[in-house]
Coordinates of C-alpha atoms in Angstrom, one line a residue:
X347 CA -10.7 26.7 -16.1
X348 CA -8.1 27.0 -13.3
X349 CA -6.1 24.0 -12.1
X350 CA -7.2 22.6 -8.8
X351 CA -4.3 23.0 -6.4
X352 CA -3.8 20.2 -3.8
X353 CA -1.5 19.4 -0.9
X354 CA -0.1 16.1 0.3
X355 CA 0.1 15.2 4.0
X356 CA 1.8 12.1 5.4
X357 CA 2.1 11.0 9.0
X358 CA 2.4 7.8 11.0
X359 CA -0.2 6.7 13.5
X360 CA 0.6 5.2 16.9
X361 CA 0.3 1.7 15.4
X362 CA 3.0 2.6 12.8
X363 CA 0.5 2.9 9.9
X364 CA 1.4 5.5 7.4
X365 CA -1.5 7.7 6.4
X366 CA -1.1 9.6 3.2
X367 CA -3.8 12.2 2.3
X368 CA -4.2 14.5 -0.8
X369 CA -6.5 17.4 -0.1
X370 CA -7.7 20.5 -1.9
X371 CA -5.5 23.4 -0.8
X372 CA -8.4 25.9 -0.7
X373 CA -11.3 23.9 0.8
X374 CA -9.4 21.1 2.6
X375 CA -11.7 18.5 0.9
X376 CA -10.0 15.1 1.1
X377 CA -9.5 13.8 -2.5
X378 CA -7.3 10.7 -1.8
X379 CA -6.5 8.9 1.5
X380 CA -4.6 5.6 2.0
X381 CA -3.3 3.8 5.0
X382 CA -0.3 1.5 4.7
X383 CA 1.1 -0.9 7.2
X384 CA 4.7 -0.1 8.1
X385 CA 7.3 -0.7 10.8
X386 CA 8.8 1.2 13.7
X387 CA 12.2 1.0 12.0
X388 CA 13.0 4.5 10.5
X389 CA 14.6 3.0 7.4
X390 CA 11.5 0.9 6.6
X391 CA 9.3 3.9 7.3
X392 CA 11.2 6.1 4.9
X393 CA 10.9 3.5 2.1
X394 CA 7.1 3.1 2.7
X395 CA 6.7 6.9 2.9
X396 CA 8.5 7.4 -0.4
X397 CA 6.4 4.7 -2.1
X398 CA 3.2 6.2 -0.8
X399 CA 4.3 9.7 -1.9
X400 CA 5.0 8.5 -5.4
X401 CA 1.5 6.8 -5.5
X402 CA -0.1 10.1 -4.4
X403 CA 1.8 12.0 -7.1
X404 CA 0.4 9.5 -9.6
X405 CA -3.1 10.2 -8.4
X406 CA -2.5 14.0 -8.5
X407 CA -1.1 14.2 -12.0
X408 CA -3.4 11.5 -13.3
X409 CA -6.4 13.5 -12.3
X410 CA -5.0 16.8 -13.6
X411 CA -4.5 18.4 -10.2
X412 CA -1.5 20.6 -9.4
X413 CA 0.6 20.2 -6.3
X414 CA 0.9 23.4 -4.3
X415 CA 4.4 24.8 -4.7
X416 CA 5.5 21.4 -5.9
X417 CA 6.1 20.4 -2.2
X418 CA 4.3 18.3 0.3
X419 CA 3.8 18.7 4.0
X420 CA 4.3 16.1 6.6
X421 CA 7.2 13.6 6.3
X422 CA 8.7 15.1 3.1

């Protein structure tokens, strides 16, 4: 069985919420999505984005998925 390859996307909404999504690289099916409150301050946004990214990685590797190219799109 081939590993399922996924991508991570992160972006901030107009209301400064960080939206982190993990989706199937081939079908674009959303496998994981979380919204986190943040701030308009860039330093705070970076910390929140890093924490959310680490959580997404935990989901990916915990489920046995493989991150495409080992890189994420979006904020990273």
